[in-house]
Amino acid sequence: MASCWWSWRRCCSWRPAAGSPGPGSPGRAGPPGPPSAADASAQMPYFNLVKSLTSAFPNRYSMSRFHHSTSAACCHSRTQSGEQYSDPFKLGWRDLNGLYEDIRKELLISTTELKEMSEYYFDGKGKAFRPIIVVLMARACNIHHNNSRDVQASQRSIALVAEMIHTASLVHDDVIDDASSRRGKHTVNKIWGEKKAVLAGDLILSAASIALARIGNTTVISILTQVIEDLVRGEFLQLGSKENETERFAHYLEKTFKKTASLIANSCKAVSVLGCPDPVVHEIAYQYGKNVGIAFQLIDDVLDFTLCSDQMGKPTSADLKLGLATGPVLFACQQFPEMNAMIMRRFSLPGDVDRARQYVLQSDGVQQTTYLAQRYCHEAVREISKLRPSPERDALIQLSEIVLTREK
């Protein structure tokens, strides 16, 4: 992301490049301060559209507050207990040794081909981003509640279930999108065909459901079954579009929550329920996961325009080719209204995809979407900072920076 318009400084501070309006400026995706009379005319319909996108953030939280409130969460954070960590992924993997072997044990399959298909993505080459967040959240909540430093077996099981649900959704998404590559290799549907790929995804989901049922907590079962409903509803949202521009943004963010953030939010909530009886902590865990999850997908949508296929491990401009208008496109449309017609016909005419991509790169759509992701991460940090200080809590804060600066 070094080629973009922003730069990170120590402790997650954000500084716009020279000549770039900062947070709260007209046309920016951050929550603006009270406008002056002189500013009002400059902010008109676009301001209203951006305001609808960022209404979740209280005006009192500025990026400068983000800088000050996260000063303890730099790359080498020291908590009040004096413990130090340097890598949240290493911290999380302490509780995830044998993750993929344990998942493969859950997939008790006698048929060779079905076994091979179901285990295809559990090769240890994924980011394991969701399991890492889940076990870090589990420890952070346990420490907050009774200073317990152990992850319960049931909490670790949630990490496995989350990764299984996520992987099943990838298999199904690739069928719907007719995708040919993921994580730098051919997709399940490309190798074995669509019908078998659907069945493999179903099998992974059924194994995840069995593992979830074994936990034996009806509240947790209810929380995570909501994720499966959200995944389906999110996919239906993605199949549709809105003609009204403001409704388009709301539609996009709702789809983003259901397809990506719901799994992270509800998995975080599930481990908090298992480790702590306080509903306030459950809400903190949920809100952290929701905001980081939305930010994660916003950055994913940015990378679709800023990285090449080799870096991503899958084709770029894929969303445009599928007829999808993501954040960078919707922001670019404010500067290039001629994109409205392309959005409504889902980039179906010859040359639409290339033209739309050029419009996005000529606009500040990438910058706007990235800034919006920063605001979601800001909110995630604000929520998780309510927990008692611990290495795991600070690792979750640092993960919000990693979400914003990742390159694949």
Short mmCIF file of C-alpha atoms in Angstrom, two decimals:
data_model
loop_
_atom_site.label_atom_id
_atom_site.label_comp_id
_atom_site.label_asym_id
_atom_site.label_seq_id
_atom_site.Cartn_x
_atom_site.Cartn_y
_atom_site.Cartn_z
CA MET A 1 0.00 0.00 0.00
CA ALA A 2 3.06 2.25 -0.04
CA SER A 3 1.95 3.78 -3.31
CA CYS A 4 -1.32 5.09 -1.86
CA TRP A 5 -2.00 8.55 -0.50
CA TRP A 6 -1.66 7.93 3.19
CA SER A 7 1.16 6.93 5.47
CA TRP A 8 1.24 5.20 8.81
CA ARG A 9 3.24 6.58 11.66
CA ARG A 10 4.14 5.03 14.98
CA CYS A 11 1.13 3.89 17.06
CA CYS A 12 -1.35 3.70 14.16
CA SER A 13 -1.55 7.42 13.51
CA TRP A 14 -2.77 8.48 10.10
CA ARG A 15 -1.48 11.44 8.20
CA PRO A 16 -2.82 12.50 4.78
CA ALA A 17 -0.33 13.29 2.07
CA ALA A 18 0.32 16.90 1.16
CA GLY A 19 -2.68 18.50 -0.47
CA SER A 20 -5.01 15.75 0.70
CA PRO A 21 -7.94 16.83 2.87
CA GLY A 22 -7.88 15.34 6.33
CA PRO A 23 -10.65 13.76 8.36
CA GLY A 24 -13.77 15.86 8.56
CA SER A 25 -13.00 17.75 5.36
CA PRO A 26 -15.68 18.02 2.69
CA GLY A 27 -15.69 14.93 0.50
CA ARG A 28 -13.96 12.80 3.14
CA ALA A 29 -15.44 9.59 4.47
CA GLY A 30 -14.77 10.39 8.10
CA PRO A 31 -17.32 11.88 10.46
CA PRO A 32 -17.14 15.64 9.96
CA GLY A 33 -17.23 18.18 12.72
CA PRO A 34 -19.92 20.84 12.87
CA PRO A 35 -19.87 22.59 9.47
CA SER A 36 -19.45 26.32 9.20
CA ALA A 37 -21.72 28.36 6.94
CA ALA A 38 -18.91 28.61 4.44
CA ASP A 39 -18.49 24.87 4.38
CA ALA A 40 -22.15 24.02 3.91
CA SER A 41 -22.33 24.71 0.20
CA ALA A 42 -19.19 22.66 -0.41
CA GLN A 43 -20.61 19.62 1.31
CA MET A 44 -24.07 19.34 -0.33
CA PRO A 45 -25.30 15.97 -1.68
CA TYR A 46 -21.96 14.19 -1.45
CA PHE A 47 -21.63 15.17 2.21
CA ASN A 48 -25.03 13.63 2.89
CA LEU A 49 -24.01 10.42 1.15
CA VAL A 50 -20.76 10.16 3.09
CA LYS A 51 -22.59 10.99 6.31
CA SER A 52 -24.88 8.03 5.73
CA LEU A 53 -21.84 5.80 5.41
CA THR A 54 -20.19 6.89 8.62
CA SER A 55 -23.20 7.46 10.84
CA ALA A 56 -22.01 4.66 13.12
CA PHE A 57 -19.16 6.83 14.38
CA PRO A 58 -19.78 9.52 17.00
CA ASN A 59 -18.55 12.93 15.88
CA ARG A 60 -16.47 13.31 19.02
CA TYR A 61 -13.96 10.68 17.90
CA SER A 62 -11.34 12.19 15.63
CA MET A 63 -8.30 10.49 14.13
CA SER A 64 -6.14 12.48 16.53
CA ARG A 65 -8.02 10.81 19.39
CA PHE A 66 -7.35 7.47 17.70
CA HIS A 67 -3.64 8.31 17.77
CA HIS A 68 -3.66 9.13 21.45
CA SER A 69 -5.98 6.36 22.58
CA THR A 70 -3.88 3.62 20.98
CA SER A 71 -0.46 4.80 22.04
CA ALA A 72 0.04 1.61 24.05
CA ALA A 73 -0.61 -0.63 21.08
CA CYS A 74 2.43 -0.18 18.89
CA CYS A 75 4.31 -2.97 17.20
CA HIS A 76 6.01 -3.93 20.48
CA SER A 77 3.36 -3.31 23.10
CA ARG A 78 3.97 -3.53 26.83
CA THR A 79 0.90 -3.95 29.00
CA GLN A 80 0.42 -2.86 32.59
CA SER A 81 1.60 -6.29 33.70
CA GLY A 82 4.94 -5.64 32.00
CA GLU A 83 4.49 -8.43 29.44
CA GLN A 84 5.59 -7.73 25.90
CA TYR A 85 4.63 -9.14 22.53
CA SER A 86 5.81 -8.41 19.01
CA ASP A 87 3.44 -10.34 16.74
CA PRO A 88 -0.27 -10.93 17.41
CA PHE A 89 -0.24 -13.93 15.07
CA LYS A 90 2.49 -15.65 17.08
CA LEU A 91 0.57 -14.87 20.25
CA GLY A 92 -2.59 -16.39 18.82
CA TRP A 93 -0.92 -19.48 17.38
CA ARG A 94 0.05 -20.59 20.88
CA ASP A 95 -3.53 -21.85 21.20
CA LEU A 96 -3.89 -23.02 17.60
CA ASN A 97 -1.17 -25.63 17.23
CA GLY A 98 -2.61 -28.46 15.19
CA LEU A 99 -5.54 -26.31 14.00
CA TYR A 100 -5.79 -27.82 10.53
CA GLU A 101 -5.07 -31.34 11.69
CA ASP A 102 -7.94 -30.99 14.18
CA ILE A 103 -10.23 -29.67 11.44
CA ARG A 104 -9.36 -32.61 9.22
CA LYS A 105 -10.25 -34.95 12.12
CA GLU A 106 -13.69 -33.34 12.18
CA LEU A 107 -14.12 -34.23 8.51
CA LEU A 108 -14.60 -37.95 9.06
CA ILE A 109 -15.02 -39.04 5.45
CA SER A 110 -14.48 -42.50 4.01
CA THR A 111 -14.85 -41.56 0.34
CA THR A 112 -11.43 -40.62 -1.00
CA GLU A 113 -12.58 -37.99 -3.49
CA LEU A 114 -14.96 -36.25 -1.09
CA LYS A 115 -12.27 -36.25 1.61
CA GLU A 116 -9.76 -34.71 -0.79
CA MET A 117 -12.23 -32.01 -1.83
CA SER A 118 -13.28 -31.15 1.72
CA GLU A 119 -9.70 -30.91 2.99
CA TYR A 120 -8.46 -28.99 -0.06
CA TYR A 121 -8.32 -25.53 1.57
CA PHE A 122 -7.26 -26.80 5.00
CA ASP A 123 -3.64 -26.99 3.88
CA GLY A 124 -2.27 -24.46 6.36
CA LYS A 125 -1.63 -21.86 3.65
CA GLY A 126 -4.48 -19.53 4.58
CA LYS A 127 -4.08 -16.52 6.89
CA ALA A 128 -6.13 -18.14 9.71
CA PHE A 129 -7.18 -14.58 10.46
CA ARG A 130 -10.50 -15.58 12.02
CA PRO A 131 -9.16 -18.30 14.36
CA ILE A 132 -6.42 -15.92 15.51
CA ILE A 133 -8.95 -13.23 16.41
CA VAL A 134 -11.16 -15.78 18.15
CA VAL A 135 -8.48 -17.17 20.48
CA LEU A 136 -7.08 -13.71 21.23
CA MET A 137 -10.58 -12.51 22.09
CA ALA A 138 -11.11 -15.60 24.26
CA ARG A 139 -7.99 -14.89 26.30
CA ALA A 140 -8.72 -11.15 26.51
CA CYS A 141 -12.24 -11.83 27.86
CA ASN A 142 -11.05 -14.53 30.27
CA ILE A 143 -8.38 -12.21 31.69
CA HIS A 144 -10.90 -9.38 31.95
CA HIS A 145 -13.36 -11.60 33.83
CA ASN A 146 -11.20 -13.49 36.33
CA ASN A 147 -7.60 -13.05 35.21
CA SER A 148 -7.57 -16.58 33.77
CA ARG A 149 -4.81 -17.00 31.21
CA ASP A 150 -6.12 -20.26 29.74
CA VAL A 151 -8.28 -20.74 26.66
CA GLN A 152 -11.07 -23.19 27.35
CA ALA A 153 -11.41 -26.21 25.05
CA SER A 154 -14.86 -24.99 24.06
CA GLN A 155 -13.46 -21.57 23.11
CA ARG A 156 -10.79 -23.18 20.95
CA SER A 157 -13.53 -25.23 19.29
CA ILE A 158 -15.19 -21.95 18.25
CA ALA A 159 -11.98 -21.06 16.38
CA LEU A 160 -12.18 -24.34 14.46
CA VAL A 161 -15.87 -23.90 13.73
CA ALA A 162 -15.31 -20.33 12.51
CA GLU A 163 -12.59 -21.46 10.10
CA MET A 164 -14.78 -24.30 8.84
CA ILE A 165 -17.79 -22.05 8.23
CA HIS A 166 -15.54 -19.52 6.49
CA THR A 167 -13.99 -22.19 4.25
CA ALA A 168 -17.37 -23.71 3.37
CA SER A 169 -18.53 -20.22 2.33
CA LEU A 170 -15.46 -19.85 0.09
CA VAL A 171 -16.22 -23.13 -1.65
CA HIS A 172 -19.82 -22.06 -2.25
CA ASP A 173 -18.84 -18.52 -3.29
CA ASP A 174 -16.45 -19.90 -5.91
CA VAL A 175 -19.30 -21.92 -7.40
CA ILE A 176 -21.62 -18.90 -7.50
CA ASP A 177 -18.89 -16.68 -8.97
CA ASP A 178 -17.53 -19.37 -11.30
CA ALA A 179 -14.08 -18.58 -9.87
CA SER A 180 -11.07 -20.48 -11.20
CA SER A 181 -8.38 -19.61 -8.64
CA ARG A 182 -8.05 -18.91 -4.91
CA ARG A 183 -4.97 -18.70 -2.67
CA GLY A 184 -2.78 -19.17 -5.72
CA LYS A 185 -4.28 -22.49 -6.84
CA HIS A 186 -7.29 -23.82 -8.72
CA THR A 187 -10.64 -23.73 -6.94
CA VAL A 188 -12.55 -26.83 -5.88
CA ASN A 189 -15.19 -26.24 -8.56
CA LYS A 190 -12.51 -25.83 -11.23
CA ILE A 191 -10.97 -29.23 -10.40
CA TRP A 192 -14.00 -31.33 -9.44
CA GLY A 193 -16.91 -29.44 -10.98
CA GLU A 194 -19.69 -27.29 -9.55
CA LYS A 195 -22.03 -30.03 -8.30
CA LYS A 196 -19.36 -31.80 -6.29
CA ALA A 197 -18.03 -28.48 -4.97
CA VAL A 198 -21.47 -27.58 -3.60
CA LEU A 199 -21.63 -30.94 -1.83
CA ALA A 200 -18.12 -30.47 -0.40
CA GLY A 201 -19.11 -27.09 1.01
CA ASP A 202 -22.24 -28.63 2.51
CA LEU A 203 -20.17 -31.37 4.11
CA ILE A 204 -17.80 -28.86 5.75
CA LEU A 205 -20.80 -26.96 7.11
CA SER A 206 -22.34 -30.13 8.50
CA ALA A 207 -19.05 -31.06 10.22
CA ALA A 208 -18.87 -27.54 11.68
CA SER A 209 -22.43 -27.91 12.97
CA ILE A 210 -21.59 -31.19 14.70
CA ALA A 211 -18.51 -29.66 16.33
CA LEU A 212 -20.62 -26.70 17.45
CA ALA A 213 -23.30 -28.96 18.92
CA ARG A 214 -20.68 -30.82 20.97
CA ILE A 215 -19.92 -27.60 22.84
CA GLY A 216 -23.35 -28.04 24.39
CA ASN A 217 -24.15 -24.36 24.97
CA THR A 218 -27.48 -23.40 23.41
CA THR A 219 -26.70 -19.67 23.51
CA VAL A 220 -23.47 -20.20 21.58
CA ILE A 221 -25.21 -22.50 19.09
CA SER A 222 -27.83 -19.80 18.47
CA ILE A 223 -25.15 -17.13 18.02
CA LEU A 224 -23.21 -19.09 15.40
CA THR A 225 -26.22 -20.40 13.49
CA GLN A 226 -27.04 -16.73 12.90
CA VAL A 227 -23.81 -16.55 10.90
CA ILE A 228 -25.03 -19.15 8.42
CA GLU A 229 -28.29 -17.27 7.93
CA ASP A 230 -26.34 -14.03 7.41
CA LEU A 231 -24.09 -15.67 4.82
CA VAL A 232 -27.12 -16.72 2.77
CA ARG A 233 -28.84 -13.35 3.12
CA GLY A 234 -25.60 -11.58 2.24
CA GLU A 235 -25.28 -13.59 -0.94
CA PHE A 236 -28.83 -12.64 -1.91
CA LEU A 237 -28.03 -8.99 -1.24
CA GLN A 238 -25.02 -9.30 -3.53
CA LEU A 239 -27.24 -10.60 -6.31
CA GLY A 240 -29.30 -7.39 -6.21
CA SER A 241 -28.57 -3.70 -6.55
CA LYS A 242 -30.20 -0.36 -5.71
CA GLU A 243 -30.94 2.46 -8.14
CA ASN A 244 -30.86 5.16 -5.48
CA GLU A 245 -27.25 6.15 -4.78
CA THR A 246 -27.62 6.53 -1.01
CA GLU A 247 -29.44 3.20 -0.75
CA ARG A 248 -26.58 1.62 -2.71
CA PHE A 249 -24.09 2.42 0.04
CA ALA A 250 -26.37 1.08 2.75
CA HIS A 251 -26.96 -2.04 0.64
CA TYR A 252 -23.22 -2.48 0.16
CA LEU A 253 -22.41 -2.15 3.86
CA GLU A 254 -25.22 -4.49 4.89
CA LYS A 255 -23.96 -7.08 2.40
CA THR A 256 -20.43 -6.58 3.71
CA PHE A 257 -21.54 -7.18 7.27
CA LYS A 258 -23.53 -10.32 6.48
CA LYS A 259 -20.99 -11.93 4.14
CA THR A 260 -17.81 -11.09 6.05
CA ALA A 261 -18.20 -9.34 9.40
CA SER A 262 -21.01 -11.43 10.91
CA LEU A 263 -18.78 -14.49 11.24
CA ILE A 264 -16.04 -12.55 13.02
CA ALA A 265 -18.47 -10.61 15.23
CA ASN A 266 -20.50 -13.61 16.31
CA SER A 267 -17.45 -15.84 16.83
CA CYS A 268 -15.97 -13.18 19.11
CA LYS A 269 -19.28 -12.95 20.96
CA ALA A 270 -19.47 -16.74 21.30
CA VAL A 271 -16.09 -17.05 23.05
CA SER A 272 -16.96 -14.13 25.31
CA VAL A 273 -20.17 -15.90 26.35
CA LEU A 274 -18.18 -19.04 27.15
CA GLY A 275 -15.61 -17.14 29.21
CA CYS A 276 -17.50 -14.35 30.92
CA PRO A 277 -21.10 -13.93 32.15
CA ASP A 278 -21.19 -10.15 31.66
CA PRO A 279 -23.42 -9.04 28.71
CA VAL A 280 -21.40 -5.82 28.48
CA VAL A 281 -18.31 -7.87 27.61
CA HIS A 282 -20.33 -9.87 25.06
CA GLU A 283 -21.28 -6.62 23.33
CA ILE A 284 -17.69 -5.35 23.38
CA ALA A 285 -16.52 -8.57 21.72
CA TYR A 286 -19.30 -8.42 19.14
CA GLN A 287 -18.69 -4.77 18.26
CA TYR A 288 -14.94 -5.31 17.93
CA GLY A 289 -15.49 -8.24 15.56
CA LYS A 290 -18.13 -6.40 13.55
CA ASN A 291 -16.00 -3.30 12.99
CA VAL A 292 -12.78 -5.17 12.22
CA GLY A 293 -14.71 -7.49 9.90
CA ILE A 294 -16.21 -4.63 7.89
CA ALA A 295 -12.81 -2.93 7.70
CA PHE A 296 -11.22 -6.19 6.53
CA GLN A 297 -13.66 -6.44 3.62
CA LEU A 298 -13.33 -2.76 2.71
CA ILE A 299 -9.58 -3.23 2.39
CA ASP A 300 -10.16 -6.41 0.39
CA ASP A 301 -12.24 -4.33 -2.02
CA VAL A 302 -9.44 -1.77 -2.21
CA LEU A 303 -6.81 -4.43 -2.96
CA ASP A 304 -8.92 -5.62 -5.88
CA PHE A 305 -7.92 -2.35 -7.56
CA THR A 306 -4.41 -1.77 -6.22
CA LEU A 307 -2.71 -5.19 -6.41
CA CYS A 308 -1.92 -7.55 -9.25
CA SER A 309 -3.30 -11.09 -9.48
CA ASP A 310 -0.02 -12.70 -8.36
CA GLN A 311 -0.04 -10.71 -5.11
CA MET A 312 -3.70 -11.45 -4.39
CA GLY A 313 -3.57 -15.15 -5.29
CA LYS A 314 -6.77 -14.64 -7.28
CA PRO A 315 -7.80 -12.50 -10.28
CA THR A 316 -8.09 -8.75 -9.69
CA SER A 317 -11.04 -6.63 -10.87
CA ALA A 318 -12.99 -9.79 -10.09
CA ASP A 319 -15.87 -7.87 -8.51
CA LEU A 320 -16.34 -5.67 -11.56
CA LYS A 321 -16.36 -8.75 -13.78
CA LEU A 322 -19.08 -10.19 -11.55
CA GLY A 323 -21.10 -6.99 -11.91
CA LEU A 324 -20.49 -5.85 -8.32
CA ALA A 325 -20.07 -2.23 -7.27
CA THR A 326 -17.85 -2.15 -4.17
CA GLY A 327 -16.72 0.81 -2.06
CA PRO A 328 -14.10 2.21 -4.45
CA VAL A 329 -16.64 2.12 -7.30
CA LEU A 330 -19.41 3.75 -5.28
CA PHE A 331 -17.11 6.56 -4.14
CA ALA A 332 -15.74 7.01 -7.67
CA CYS A 333 -19.30 7.32 -8.95
CA GLN A 334 -19.60 10.58 -7.00
CA GLN A 335 -16.87 12.09 -9.20
CA PHE A 336 -17.90 10.31 -12.40
CA PRO A 337 -21.73 10.15 -12.52
CA GLU A 338 -21.56 8.36 -15.87
CA MET A 339 -20.69 5.26 -13.87
CA ASN A 340 -24.30 5.07 -12.64
CA ALA A 341 -25.48 3.51 -15.86
CA MET A 342 -22.67 0.95 -15.75
CA ILE A 343 -23.51 0.06 -12.17
CA MET A 344 -27.18 -0.48 -12.99
CA ARG A 345 -26.34 -2.77 -15.92
CA ARG A 346 -23.74 -4.51 -13.72
CA PHE A 347 -20.84 -3.67 -16.08
CA SER A 348 -22.28 -6.03 -18.67
CA LEU A 349 -21.44 -4.17 -21.89
CA PRO A 350 -18.10 -4.65 -23.66
CA GLY A 351 -15.51 -2.27 -22.21
CA ASP A 352 -17.52 -1.51 -19.04
CA VAL A 353 -15.10 -3.28 -16.70
CA ASP A 354 -12.01 -1.53 -18.09
CA ARG A 355 -13.71 1.87 -18.12
CA ALA A 356 -14.99 1.48 -14.57
CA ARG A 357 -11.54 0.43 -13.35
CA GLN A 358 -10.00 3.52 -14.95
CA TYR A 359 -12.61 5.78 -13.38
CA VAL A 360 -11.85 4.28 -9.96
CA LEU A 361 -8.11 4.77 -10.36
CA GLN A 362 -8.61 8.37 -11.55
CA SER A 363 -10.87 9.15 -8.60
CA ASP A 364 -10.22 9.13 -4.87
CA GLY A 365 -12.43 6.05 -4.45
CA VAL A 366 -9.56 3.91 -3.17
CA GLN A 367 -8.50 6.57 -0.69
CA GLN A 368 -12.05 7.16 0.49
CA THR A 369 -12.70 3.46 1.03
CA THR A 370 -9.44 3.07 2.91
CA TYR A 371 -10.28 6.01 5.13
CA LEU A 372 -13.69 4.51 5.86
CA ALA A 373 -11.95 1.26 6.84
CA GLN A 374 -9.76 3.28 9.21
CA ARG A 375 -12.85 4.65 10.90
CA TYR A 376 -14.25 1.15 11.42
CA CYS A 377 -10.91 0.07 12.91
CA HIS A 378 -10.95 3.16 15.11
CA GLU A 379 -14.32 2.05 16.47
CA ALA A 380 -13.01 -1.50 17.00
CA VAL A 381 -10.08 -0.13 19.02
CA ARG A 382 -12.42 2.05 21.07
CA GLU A 383 -14.52 -1.00 21.96
CA ILE A 384 -11.73 -3.45 22.80
CA SER A 385 -9.93 -0.82 24.88
CA LYS A 386 -12.75 -1.14 27.42
CA LEU A 387 -11.34 -4.52 28.49
CA ARG A 388 -8.67 -4.91 31.17
CA PRO A 389 -5.14 -4.47 29.71
CA SER A 390 -3.49 -7.71 28.59
CA PRO A 391 -1.13 -8.83 25.82
CA GLU A 392 -4.12 -10.35 24.00
CA ARG A 393 -6.18 -7.18 24.20
CA ASP A 394 -3.28 -5.16 22.84
CA ALA A 395 -2.72 -7.77 20.11
CA LEU A 396 -6.33 -7.27 19.03
CA ILE A 397 -5.66 -3.53 18.84
CA GLN A 398 -2.60 -4.17 16.71
CA LEU A 399 -4.58 -6.49 14.45
CA SER A 400 -6.74 -3.53 13.49
CA GLU A 401 -3.60 -1.87 12.10
CA ILE A 402 -2.62 -5.05 10.29
CA VAL A 403 -6.06 -5.13 8.66
CA LEU A 404 -5.42 -1.67 7.24
CA THR A 405 -1.86 -2.24 6.04
CA ARG A 406 -2.07 -5.77 4.68
CA GLU A 407 -1.20 -6.37 1.05
CA LYS A 408 -3.00 -9.64 0.38
#
